[in-house]
Coordinates of C-alpha atoms and ligand atoms in Angstrom, one line a residue:
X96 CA 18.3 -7.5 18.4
X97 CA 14.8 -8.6 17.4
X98 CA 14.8 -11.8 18.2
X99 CA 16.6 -11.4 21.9
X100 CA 14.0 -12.8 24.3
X101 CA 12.1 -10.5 26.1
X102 CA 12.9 -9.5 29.9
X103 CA 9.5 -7.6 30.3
X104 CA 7.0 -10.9 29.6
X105 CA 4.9 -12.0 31.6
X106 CA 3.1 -14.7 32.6
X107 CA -0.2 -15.3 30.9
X108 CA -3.0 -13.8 32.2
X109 CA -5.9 -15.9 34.4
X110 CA -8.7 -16.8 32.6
X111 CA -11.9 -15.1 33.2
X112 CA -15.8 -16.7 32.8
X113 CA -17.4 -13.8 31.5
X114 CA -16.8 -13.2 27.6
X115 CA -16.9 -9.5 28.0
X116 CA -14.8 -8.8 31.0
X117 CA -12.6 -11.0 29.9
X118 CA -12.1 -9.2 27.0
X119 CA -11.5 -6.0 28.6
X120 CA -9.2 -7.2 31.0
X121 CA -7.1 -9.0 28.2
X122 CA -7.2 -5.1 26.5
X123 CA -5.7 -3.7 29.6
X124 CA -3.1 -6.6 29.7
X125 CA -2.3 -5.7 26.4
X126 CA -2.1 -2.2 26.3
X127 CA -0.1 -1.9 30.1
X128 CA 2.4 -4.7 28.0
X129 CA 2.7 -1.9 24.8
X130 CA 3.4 0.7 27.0
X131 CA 6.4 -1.6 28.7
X132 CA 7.5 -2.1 25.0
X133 CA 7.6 0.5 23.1
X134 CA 11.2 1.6 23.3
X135 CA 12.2 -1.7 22.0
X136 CA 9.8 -1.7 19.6
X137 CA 10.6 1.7 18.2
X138 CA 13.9 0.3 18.1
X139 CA 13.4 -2.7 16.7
X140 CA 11.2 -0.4 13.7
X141 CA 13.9 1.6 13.3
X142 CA 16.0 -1.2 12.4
X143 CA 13.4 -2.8 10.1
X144 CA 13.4 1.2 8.5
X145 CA 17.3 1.0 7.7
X146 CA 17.4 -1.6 5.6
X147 CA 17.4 -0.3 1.8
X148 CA 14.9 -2.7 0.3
X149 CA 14.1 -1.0 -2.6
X150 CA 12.8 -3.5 -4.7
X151 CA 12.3 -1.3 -8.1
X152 CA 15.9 -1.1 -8.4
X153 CA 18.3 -4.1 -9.0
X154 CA 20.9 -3.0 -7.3
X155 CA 19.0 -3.5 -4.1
X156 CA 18.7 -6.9 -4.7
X157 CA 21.1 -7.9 -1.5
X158 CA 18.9 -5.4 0.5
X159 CA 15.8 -7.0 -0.1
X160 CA 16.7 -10.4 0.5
X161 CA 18.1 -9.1 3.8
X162 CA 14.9 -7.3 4.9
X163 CA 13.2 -10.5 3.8
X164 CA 15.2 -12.5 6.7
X165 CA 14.7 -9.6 8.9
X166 CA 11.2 -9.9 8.6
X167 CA 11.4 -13.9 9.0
X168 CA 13.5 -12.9 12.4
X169 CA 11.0 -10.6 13.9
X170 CA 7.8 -13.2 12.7
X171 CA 10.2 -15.6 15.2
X172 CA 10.5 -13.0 17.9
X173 CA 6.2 -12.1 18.2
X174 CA 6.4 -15.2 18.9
X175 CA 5.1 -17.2 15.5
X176 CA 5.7 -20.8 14.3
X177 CA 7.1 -21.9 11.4
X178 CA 8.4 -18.6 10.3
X179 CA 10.9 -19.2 7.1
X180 CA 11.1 -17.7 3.2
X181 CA 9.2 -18.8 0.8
X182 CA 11.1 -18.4 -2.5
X183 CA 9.5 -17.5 -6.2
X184 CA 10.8 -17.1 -9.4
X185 CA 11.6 -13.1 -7.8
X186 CA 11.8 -11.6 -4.3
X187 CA 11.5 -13.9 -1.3
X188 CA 7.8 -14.1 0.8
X189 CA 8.4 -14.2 4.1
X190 CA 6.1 -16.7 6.2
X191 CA 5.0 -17.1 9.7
X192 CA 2.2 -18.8 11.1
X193 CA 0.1 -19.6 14.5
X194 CA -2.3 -22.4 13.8
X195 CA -3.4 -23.3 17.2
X196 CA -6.8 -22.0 17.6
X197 CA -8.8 -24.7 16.9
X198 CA -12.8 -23.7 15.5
X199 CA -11.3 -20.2 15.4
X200 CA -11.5 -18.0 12.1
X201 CA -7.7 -18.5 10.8
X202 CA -6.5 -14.9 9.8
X203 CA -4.4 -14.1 6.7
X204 CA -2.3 -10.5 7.1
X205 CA -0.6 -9.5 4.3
X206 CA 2.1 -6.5 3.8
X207 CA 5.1 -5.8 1.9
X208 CA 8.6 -4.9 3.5
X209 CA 9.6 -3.7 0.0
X210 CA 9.3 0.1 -0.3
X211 CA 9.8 2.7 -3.1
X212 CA 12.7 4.5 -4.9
X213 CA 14.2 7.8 -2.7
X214 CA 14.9 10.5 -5.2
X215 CA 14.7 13.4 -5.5
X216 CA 17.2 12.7 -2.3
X217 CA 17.9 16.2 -1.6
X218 CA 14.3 16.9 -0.7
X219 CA 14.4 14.5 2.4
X220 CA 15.0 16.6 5.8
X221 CA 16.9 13.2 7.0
X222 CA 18.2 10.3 5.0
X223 CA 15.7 8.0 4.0
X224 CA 17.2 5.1 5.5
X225 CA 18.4 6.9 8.8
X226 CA 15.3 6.7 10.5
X227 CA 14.7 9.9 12.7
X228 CA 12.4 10.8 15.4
X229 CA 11.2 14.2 14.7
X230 CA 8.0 16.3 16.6
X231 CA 6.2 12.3 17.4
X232 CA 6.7 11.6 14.2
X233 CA 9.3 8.6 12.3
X234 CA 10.8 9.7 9.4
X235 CA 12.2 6.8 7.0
X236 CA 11.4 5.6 3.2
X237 CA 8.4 2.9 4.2
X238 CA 7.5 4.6 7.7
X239 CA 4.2 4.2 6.7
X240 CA 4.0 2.4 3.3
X241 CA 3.9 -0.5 4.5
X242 CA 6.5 -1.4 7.3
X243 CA 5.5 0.9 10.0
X244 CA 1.6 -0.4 9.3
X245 CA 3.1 -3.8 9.0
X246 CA 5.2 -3.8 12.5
X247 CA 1.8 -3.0 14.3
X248 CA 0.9 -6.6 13.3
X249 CA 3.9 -8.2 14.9
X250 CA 3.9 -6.2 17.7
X251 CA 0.2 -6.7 18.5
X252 CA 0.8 -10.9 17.8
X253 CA 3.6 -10.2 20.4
X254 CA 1.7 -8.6 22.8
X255 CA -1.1 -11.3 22.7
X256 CA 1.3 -13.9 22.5
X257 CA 3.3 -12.8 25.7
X258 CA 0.3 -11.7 27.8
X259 CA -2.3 -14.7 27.2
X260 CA 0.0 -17.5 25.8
X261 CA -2.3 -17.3 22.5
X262 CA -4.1 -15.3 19.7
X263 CA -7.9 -15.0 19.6
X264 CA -7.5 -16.8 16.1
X265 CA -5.6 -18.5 13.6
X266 CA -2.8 -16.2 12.1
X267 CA -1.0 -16.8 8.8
X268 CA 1.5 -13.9 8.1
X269 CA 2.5 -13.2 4.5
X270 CA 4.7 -10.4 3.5
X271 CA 6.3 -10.0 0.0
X272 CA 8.9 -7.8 -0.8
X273 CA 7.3 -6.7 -4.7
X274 CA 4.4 -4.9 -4.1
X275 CA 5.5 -1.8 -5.5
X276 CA 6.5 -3.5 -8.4
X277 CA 3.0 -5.2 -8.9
X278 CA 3.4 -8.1 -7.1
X279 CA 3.7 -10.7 -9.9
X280 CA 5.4 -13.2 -7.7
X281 CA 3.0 -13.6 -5.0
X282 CA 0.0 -13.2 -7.1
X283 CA 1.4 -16.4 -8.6
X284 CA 2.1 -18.0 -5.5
X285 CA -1.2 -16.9 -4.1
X286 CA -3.0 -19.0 -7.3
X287 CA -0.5 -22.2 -6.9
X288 CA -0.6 -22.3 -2.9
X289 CA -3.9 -21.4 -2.0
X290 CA -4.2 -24.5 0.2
X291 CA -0.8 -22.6 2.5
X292 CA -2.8 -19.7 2.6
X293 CA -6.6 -20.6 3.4
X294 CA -7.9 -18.5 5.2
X295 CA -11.3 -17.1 7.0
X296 CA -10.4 -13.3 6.3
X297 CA -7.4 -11.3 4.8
X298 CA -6.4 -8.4 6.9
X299 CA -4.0 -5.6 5.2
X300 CA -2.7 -2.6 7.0
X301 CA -1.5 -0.4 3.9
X302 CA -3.6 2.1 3.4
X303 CA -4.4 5.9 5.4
X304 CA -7.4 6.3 7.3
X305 CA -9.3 9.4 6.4
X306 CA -7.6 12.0 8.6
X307 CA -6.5 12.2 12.2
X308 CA -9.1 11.1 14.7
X309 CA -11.7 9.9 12.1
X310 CA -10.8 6.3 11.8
X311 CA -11.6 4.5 8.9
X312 CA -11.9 1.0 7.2
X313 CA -11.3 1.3 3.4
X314 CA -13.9 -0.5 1.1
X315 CA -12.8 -0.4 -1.9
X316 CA -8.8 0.1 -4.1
X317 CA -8.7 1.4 -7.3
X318 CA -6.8 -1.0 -9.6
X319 CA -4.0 -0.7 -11.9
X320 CA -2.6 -0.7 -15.5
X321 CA 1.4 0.1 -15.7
X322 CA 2.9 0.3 -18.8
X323 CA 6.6 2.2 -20.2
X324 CA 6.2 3.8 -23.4
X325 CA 9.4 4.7 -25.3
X326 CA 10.0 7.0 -28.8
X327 CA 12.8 6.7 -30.8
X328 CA 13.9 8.8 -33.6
X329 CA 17.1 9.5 -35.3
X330 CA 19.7 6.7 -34.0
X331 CA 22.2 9.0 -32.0
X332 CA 21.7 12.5 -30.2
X333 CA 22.1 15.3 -32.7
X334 CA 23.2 18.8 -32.7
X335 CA 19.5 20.8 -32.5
X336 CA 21.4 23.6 -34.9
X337 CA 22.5 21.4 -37.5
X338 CA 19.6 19.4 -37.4
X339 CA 16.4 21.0 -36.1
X340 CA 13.9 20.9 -38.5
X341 CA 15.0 18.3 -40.5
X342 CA 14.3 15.1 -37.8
X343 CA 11.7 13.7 -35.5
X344 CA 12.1 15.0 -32.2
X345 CA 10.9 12.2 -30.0
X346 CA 10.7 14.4 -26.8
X347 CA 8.0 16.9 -28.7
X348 CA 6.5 13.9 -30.2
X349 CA 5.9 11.6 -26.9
X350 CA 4.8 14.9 -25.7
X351 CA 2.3 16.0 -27.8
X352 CA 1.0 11.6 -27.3
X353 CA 0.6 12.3 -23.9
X354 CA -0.9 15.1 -24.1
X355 CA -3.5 14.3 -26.7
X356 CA -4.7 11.6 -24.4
X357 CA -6.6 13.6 -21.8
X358 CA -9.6 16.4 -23.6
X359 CA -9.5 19.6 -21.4
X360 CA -12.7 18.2 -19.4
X361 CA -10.4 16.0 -18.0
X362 CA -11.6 12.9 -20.0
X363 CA -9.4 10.3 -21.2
X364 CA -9.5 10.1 -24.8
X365 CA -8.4 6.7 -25.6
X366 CA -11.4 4.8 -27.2
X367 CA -13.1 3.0 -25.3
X368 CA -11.4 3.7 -21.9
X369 CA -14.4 4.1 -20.2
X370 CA -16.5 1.4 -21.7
X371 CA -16.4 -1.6 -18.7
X372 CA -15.9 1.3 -16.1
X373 CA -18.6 0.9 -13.6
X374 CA -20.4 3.9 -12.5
X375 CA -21.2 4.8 -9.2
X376 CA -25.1 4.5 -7.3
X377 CA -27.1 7.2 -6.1
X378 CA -26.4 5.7 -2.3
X379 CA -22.9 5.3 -2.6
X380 CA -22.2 8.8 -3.9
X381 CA -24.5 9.8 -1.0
X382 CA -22.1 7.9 1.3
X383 CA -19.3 9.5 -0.8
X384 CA -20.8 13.2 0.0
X385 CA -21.3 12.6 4.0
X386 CA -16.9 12.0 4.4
X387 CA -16.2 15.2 6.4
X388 CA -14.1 16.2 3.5
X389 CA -12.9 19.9 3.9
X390 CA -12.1 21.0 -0.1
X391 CA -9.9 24.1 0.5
X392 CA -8.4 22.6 3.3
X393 CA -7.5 19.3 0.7
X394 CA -5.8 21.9 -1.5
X395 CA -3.8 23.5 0.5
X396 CA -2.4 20.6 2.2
X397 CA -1.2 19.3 -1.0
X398 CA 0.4 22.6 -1.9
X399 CA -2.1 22.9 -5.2
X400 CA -2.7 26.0 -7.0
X401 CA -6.0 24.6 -7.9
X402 CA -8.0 21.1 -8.1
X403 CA -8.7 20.2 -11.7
X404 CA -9.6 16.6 -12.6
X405 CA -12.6 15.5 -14.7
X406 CA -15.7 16.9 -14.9
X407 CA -19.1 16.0 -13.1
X408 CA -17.7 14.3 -10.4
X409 CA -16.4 15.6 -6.9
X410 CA -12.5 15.5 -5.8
X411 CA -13.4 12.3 -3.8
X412 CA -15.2 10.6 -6.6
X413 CA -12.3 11.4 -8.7
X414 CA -9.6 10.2 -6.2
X415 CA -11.3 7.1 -5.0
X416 CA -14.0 6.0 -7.8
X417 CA -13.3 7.3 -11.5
X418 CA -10.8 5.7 -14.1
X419 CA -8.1 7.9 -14.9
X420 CA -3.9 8.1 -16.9
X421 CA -1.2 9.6 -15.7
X422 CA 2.2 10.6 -16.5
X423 CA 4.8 9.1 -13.5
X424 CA 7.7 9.6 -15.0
X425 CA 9.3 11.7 -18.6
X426 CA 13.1 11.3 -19.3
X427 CA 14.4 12.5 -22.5
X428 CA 17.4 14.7 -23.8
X429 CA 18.9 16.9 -21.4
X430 CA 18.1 18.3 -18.4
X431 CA 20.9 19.1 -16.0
X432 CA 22.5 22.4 -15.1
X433 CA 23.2 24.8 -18.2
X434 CA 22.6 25.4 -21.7
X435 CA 23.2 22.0 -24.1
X436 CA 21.5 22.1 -27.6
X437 CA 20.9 18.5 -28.9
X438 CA 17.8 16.7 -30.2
X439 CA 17.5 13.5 -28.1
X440 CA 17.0 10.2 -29.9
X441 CA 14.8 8.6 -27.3
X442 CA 11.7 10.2 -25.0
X443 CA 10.8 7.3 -22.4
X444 CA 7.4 7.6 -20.4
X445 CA 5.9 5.4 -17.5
X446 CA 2.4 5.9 -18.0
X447 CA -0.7 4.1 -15.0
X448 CA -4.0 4.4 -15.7
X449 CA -5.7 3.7 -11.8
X450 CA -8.9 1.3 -12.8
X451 CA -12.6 1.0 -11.3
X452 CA -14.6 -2.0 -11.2
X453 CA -15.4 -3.9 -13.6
X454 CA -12.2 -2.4 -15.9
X455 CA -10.1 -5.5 -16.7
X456 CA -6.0 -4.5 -16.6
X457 CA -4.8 -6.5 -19.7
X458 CA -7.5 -4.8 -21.8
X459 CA -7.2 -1.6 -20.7
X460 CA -3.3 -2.1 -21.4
X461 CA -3.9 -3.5 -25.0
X462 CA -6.5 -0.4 -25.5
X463 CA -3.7 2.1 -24.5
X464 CA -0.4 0.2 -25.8
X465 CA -2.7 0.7 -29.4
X466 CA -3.9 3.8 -29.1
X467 CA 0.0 5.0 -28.8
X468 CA 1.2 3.1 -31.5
X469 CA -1.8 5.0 -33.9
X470 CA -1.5 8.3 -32.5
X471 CA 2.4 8.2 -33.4
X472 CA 3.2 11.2 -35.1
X473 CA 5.5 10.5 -38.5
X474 CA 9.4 9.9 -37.9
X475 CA 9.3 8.1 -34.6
X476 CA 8.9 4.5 -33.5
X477 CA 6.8 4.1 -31.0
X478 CA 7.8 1.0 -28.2
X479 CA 5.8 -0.2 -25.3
X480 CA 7.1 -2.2 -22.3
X481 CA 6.7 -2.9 -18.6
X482 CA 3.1 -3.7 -18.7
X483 CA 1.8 -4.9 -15.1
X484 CA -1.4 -3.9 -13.3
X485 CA -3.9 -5.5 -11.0
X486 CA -7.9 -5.2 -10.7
X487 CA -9.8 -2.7 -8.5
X488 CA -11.1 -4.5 -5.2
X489 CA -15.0 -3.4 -3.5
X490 CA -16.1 -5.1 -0.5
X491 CA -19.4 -5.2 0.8
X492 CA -19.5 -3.4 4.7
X493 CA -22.2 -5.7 5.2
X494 CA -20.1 -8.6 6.3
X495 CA -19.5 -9.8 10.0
X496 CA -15.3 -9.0 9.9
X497 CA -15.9 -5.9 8.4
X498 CA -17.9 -4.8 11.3
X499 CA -15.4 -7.0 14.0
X500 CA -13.0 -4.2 12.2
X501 CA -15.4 -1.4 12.7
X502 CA -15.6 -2.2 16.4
X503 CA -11.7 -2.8 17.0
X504 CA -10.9 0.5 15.5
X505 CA -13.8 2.1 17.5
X506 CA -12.5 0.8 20.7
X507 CA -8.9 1.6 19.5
X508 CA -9.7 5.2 18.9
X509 CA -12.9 5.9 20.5
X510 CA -14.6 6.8 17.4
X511 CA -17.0 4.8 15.1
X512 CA -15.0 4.7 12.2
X513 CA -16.3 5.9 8.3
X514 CA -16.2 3.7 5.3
X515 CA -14.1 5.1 2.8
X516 CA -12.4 4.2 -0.6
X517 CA -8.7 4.4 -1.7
X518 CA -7.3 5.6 -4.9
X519 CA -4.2 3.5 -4.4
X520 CA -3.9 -0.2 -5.7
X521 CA -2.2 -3.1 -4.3
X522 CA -2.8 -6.0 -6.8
X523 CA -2.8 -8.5 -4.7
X524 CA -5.9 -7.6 -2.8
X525 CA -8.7 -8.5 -5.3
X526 CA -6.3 -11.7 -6.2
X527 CA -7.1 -12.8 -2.1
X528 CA -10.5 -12.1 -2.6
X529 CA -10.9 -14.0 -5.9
X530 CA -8.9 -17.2 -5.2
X531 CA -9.1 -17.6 -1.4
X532 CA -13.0 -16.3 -1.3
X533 CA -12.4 -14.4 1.9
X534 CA -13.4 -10.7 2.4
X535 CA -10.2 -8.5 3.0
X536 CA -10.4 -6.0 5.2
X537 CA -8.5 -2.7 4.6
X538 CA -7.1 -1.9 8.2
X539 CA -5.1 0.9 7.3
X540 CA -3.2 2.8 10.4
X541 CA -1.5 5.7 8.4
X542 CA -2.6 9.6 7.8
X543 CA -2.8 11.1 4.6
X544 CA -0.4 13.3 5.1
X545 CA 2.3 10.6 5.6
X546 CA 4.1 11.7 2.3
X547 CA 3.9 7.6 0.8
X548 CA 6.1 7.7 -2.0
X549 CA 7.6 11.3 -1.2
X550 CA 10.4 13.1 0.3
X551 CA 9.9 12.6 4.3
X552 CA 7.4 9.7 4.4
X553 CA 6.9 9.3 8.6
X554 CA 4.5 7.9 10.8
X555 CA 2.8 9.4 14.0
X556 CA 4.4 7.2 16.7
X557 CA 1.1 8.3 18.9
X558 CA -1.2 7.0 15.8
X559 CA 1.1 3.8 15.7
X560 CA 0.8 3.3 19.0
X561 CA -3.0 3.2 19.4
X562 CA -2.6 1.6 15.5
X563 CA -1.0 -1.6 17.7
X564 CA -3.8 -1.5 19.9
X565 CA -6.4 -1.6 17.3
X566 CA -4.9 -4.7 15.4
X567 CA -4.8 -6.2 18.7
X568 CA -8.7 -5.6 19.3
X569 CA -9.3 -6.6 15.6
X570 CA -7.8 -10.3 16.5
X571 CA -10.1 -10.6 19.5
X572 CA -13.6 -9.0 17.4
X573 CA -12.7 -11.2 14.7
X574 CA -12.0 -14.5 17.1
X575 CA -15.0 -13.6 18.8
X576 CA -14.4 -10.8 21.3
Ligands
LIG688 N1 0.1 1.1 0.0 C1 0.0 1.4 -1.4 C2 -1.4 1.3 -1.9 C3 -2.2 2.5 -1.5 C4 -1.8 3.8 -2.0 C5 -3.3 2.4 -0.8 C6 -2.5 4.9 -1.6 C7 -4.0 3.5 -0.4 C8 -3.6 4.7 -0.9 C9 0.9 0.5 -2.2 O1 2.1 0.3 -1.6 C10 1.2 1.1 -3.5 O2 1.8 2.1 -3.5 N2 0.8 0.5 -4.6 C11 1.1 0.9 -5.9 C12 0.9 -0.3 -6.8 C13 1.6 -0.3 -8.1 C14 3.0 -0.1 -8.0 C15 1.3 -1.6 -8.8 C16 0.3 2.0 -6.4 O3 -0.8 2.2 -5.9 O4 0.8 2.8 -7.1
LIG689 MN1 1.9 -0.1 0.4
LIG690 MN1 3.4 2.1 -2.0

């Protein structure tokens, strides 16, 4: 159904002389066409929402390649040019372009129509793939991270499209379905095909703004070292009463690693962790301090009994700014209903460690890979695998697109919008910056309470909404109002 052509077009709007109104009346145009569309477009979201593309598990695989051409479909149906798959040596990029704004910045927007594993399934009020309208609010698994975010795009390149007969600026659409698998593939394609993706600015919609009705562009992503650590001890499961005492039990033993590798000030202990970190200024943890940034309120909302993290630095220089590890994941022995005595064989761990500029992945990855290898108590063998990660990204607010943003999402939402920072990581983003030399700007359109990664991820429909409206102003500010 995305690509049927539309019956609500319209023919494009007369030109006016004077740059401003001009631009106000195309914002009217635009906005009276959104509110003639949004049933569809709801519709046509909730159809993108449905399709399982999981891309962490393999047996997805069919799923992801079909969200892929679903994403290829609706690039056709906004009306770009050009719109096909790119393959690499893993998931498929889909591509879409509109080139015909000659002297005009060209626009790269990135986002990922892959999304992130379900469980614990029974937590989710609705099925993660049955998108559900609930209060204003979407419910679906990638709601907000990153189809939702990434739908505003095509629907504001619709809307332009279908109300002017053209965008503001050049427009190349990338979207890869392995983001939240660390986007090896595109990173590689993003080095070998820079000339298919030159462009003036890279604009990403994947991140929260700071809370409802404070609007914000992000300045800065943490980045990212992954890695799986597994313990192995006697070759088979054993019976813990026959046995205990005598063996290594890898589930104590990865345990006690793990937890050896933060000090109870909340440091990380592995040596030399810290040493490339690079520490906040005065003025930016004065910038940092200004965020109306209600504590308790912070804690309750996530449903804490306490903040802890490490010490000397506030909850948002610890979520946005500081290096730190954390446990994702801890599978050994048994843990399902009832009693069953056995000392597992194997402990596995997925261990991230979220990086600050000027902390290089790979190194902080060898640093940690050692460290666990040393620290290995006696009678286990100590594995690691699954090493990925990605750099942290900063961009300087100074620059002429990262004030077009600030004025789209002002006019968007009627509110100058704050400079924050994101914890997250999306490897990609400092890759853009490095090889195509153009500043990306964070646009992100979600709250932070839009459970990414969790149980009932949604989006605010109303937030979407005015979301669409504010990409659509960002393509005009950036093309030159
Ligand atoms: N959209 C997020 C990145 C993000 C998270 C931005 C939180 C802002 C706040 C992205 O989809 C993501 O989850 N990235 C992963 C990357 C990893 C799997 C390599 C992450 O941050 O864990
Ligand atoms: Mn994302
Ligand atoms: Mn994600």
């Amino acid at each position: 159904m995305c690509n049927e052509p539309r019956a609500e077009s319209r023919e494009p709007v007369a030109e006016s002389r004077e740059p401003r109104a001009e631009s106000r009346i195309m914002t009217d145009h635009i906005t009276h066409y959104l509110a003639t569309t949004h049933a569809r477009h709801l519709a046509q979201l909730r159809e993108f929402l449905s399709i399982p593309s999981i891309s962490a598990l393999s047996s997805h695989a069919p799923d992801v390649r079909r969200c892929a051409e679903w994403v290829v479909g609706a690039m056709r149906g906004a009306g770009l040019e050009r719109a096909r798959l790119i393959e690499t040596a893993g998931n498929p990029v889909a591509y879409g372009e509109w080139m015909r704004a000659p002297g005009a910045p060209t626009v790269l927007v990135y986002g990922h129509y892959d999304v992130q594993p379900v469980d614990p399934l029974e937590r989710w009020t609705s099925p993660p793939f049955a998108p559900t309208v609930r209060d204003g609010k979407l419910f679906a698994r990638g709601a907000t991270d990153d189809k939702g975010q990434l739908f505003a795009h095509l629907a504001a390149i619709e809307a332009h499209l279908r109300v002017t007969g053209r965008l503001p600026v050049n427009l190349r659409m990338v979207v890869e379905g392995e983001e939240e698998i660390g986007c090896a593939h595109v990173q590689a394609l993003v080095r070998e095909r820079a000339e298919l993706l030159a462009a003036s600015v890279v604009v990403i919609s994947d991140t929260a703004m700071f809370a409802r009705g404070v609007p914000s562009i992000c300045r800065a992503l943490r980045g990212i070292a992954y890695l799986e650590v597994e313990v192995r001890g006697a070759a088979t499961d054993l019976h813990s009463g026959s046995f205990g005492g005598t063996v290594a039990n890898p589930a104590l033993a990865l345990a006690w690693m793990l937890g050896s590798m933060k000090d109870a000030s909340g440091r990380v202990t592995v040596p030399g962790f810290y040493d490339a970190a690079r520490a906040l200024g005065a003025e930016e943890r004065a910038e940092l301090a200004r965020l109306p940034f209600d504590e308790a309120r912070y804690r309750e909302a996530l449903g804490a009994p306490a903040l802890v993290g490490e010490a000397g630095f506030t909850t948002l220089e610890r979520a946005w700014t500081r290096p730190t590890l954390d446990v994702n994941g801890f599978h050994s022995g048994f843990a399902g209903e009832g009693v069953k005595t056995v000392i597992p064989s194997t402990a596995v761990a997925k261990v991230s460690m979220r990086l600050v500029p000027d902390q290089d992945p790979t190194a902080i990855g060898d640093l940690v890979e050692r460290h666990l290898l040393e620290i290995a108590p006696p009678g286990v063998e100590v594995r690691v695998t699954g090493r990925h990660g990605g750099r942290a990204y900063e961009a300087s607010t100074g620059h002429p697109f990262m004030r077009a943003a600030a004025r789209a999402m002002e006019r968007a939402f009627g509110v100058r919008p704050a400079f924050t920072r994101e914890g997250g990581s999306n490897p990609i983003v400092s890759t853009f910056a490095e090889v195509l030399g153009a500043p990306v700007i964070l646009f992100g359109l979600g709250l932070p309470d839009d459970n990414a990664h969790a149980p009932d991820e949604k989006i605010d429909l109303d937030q979407l909404r005015r979301g669409v409206v504010a990409v659509a102003e960002l393509y005009g500010e950036i093309g030159g109002g």
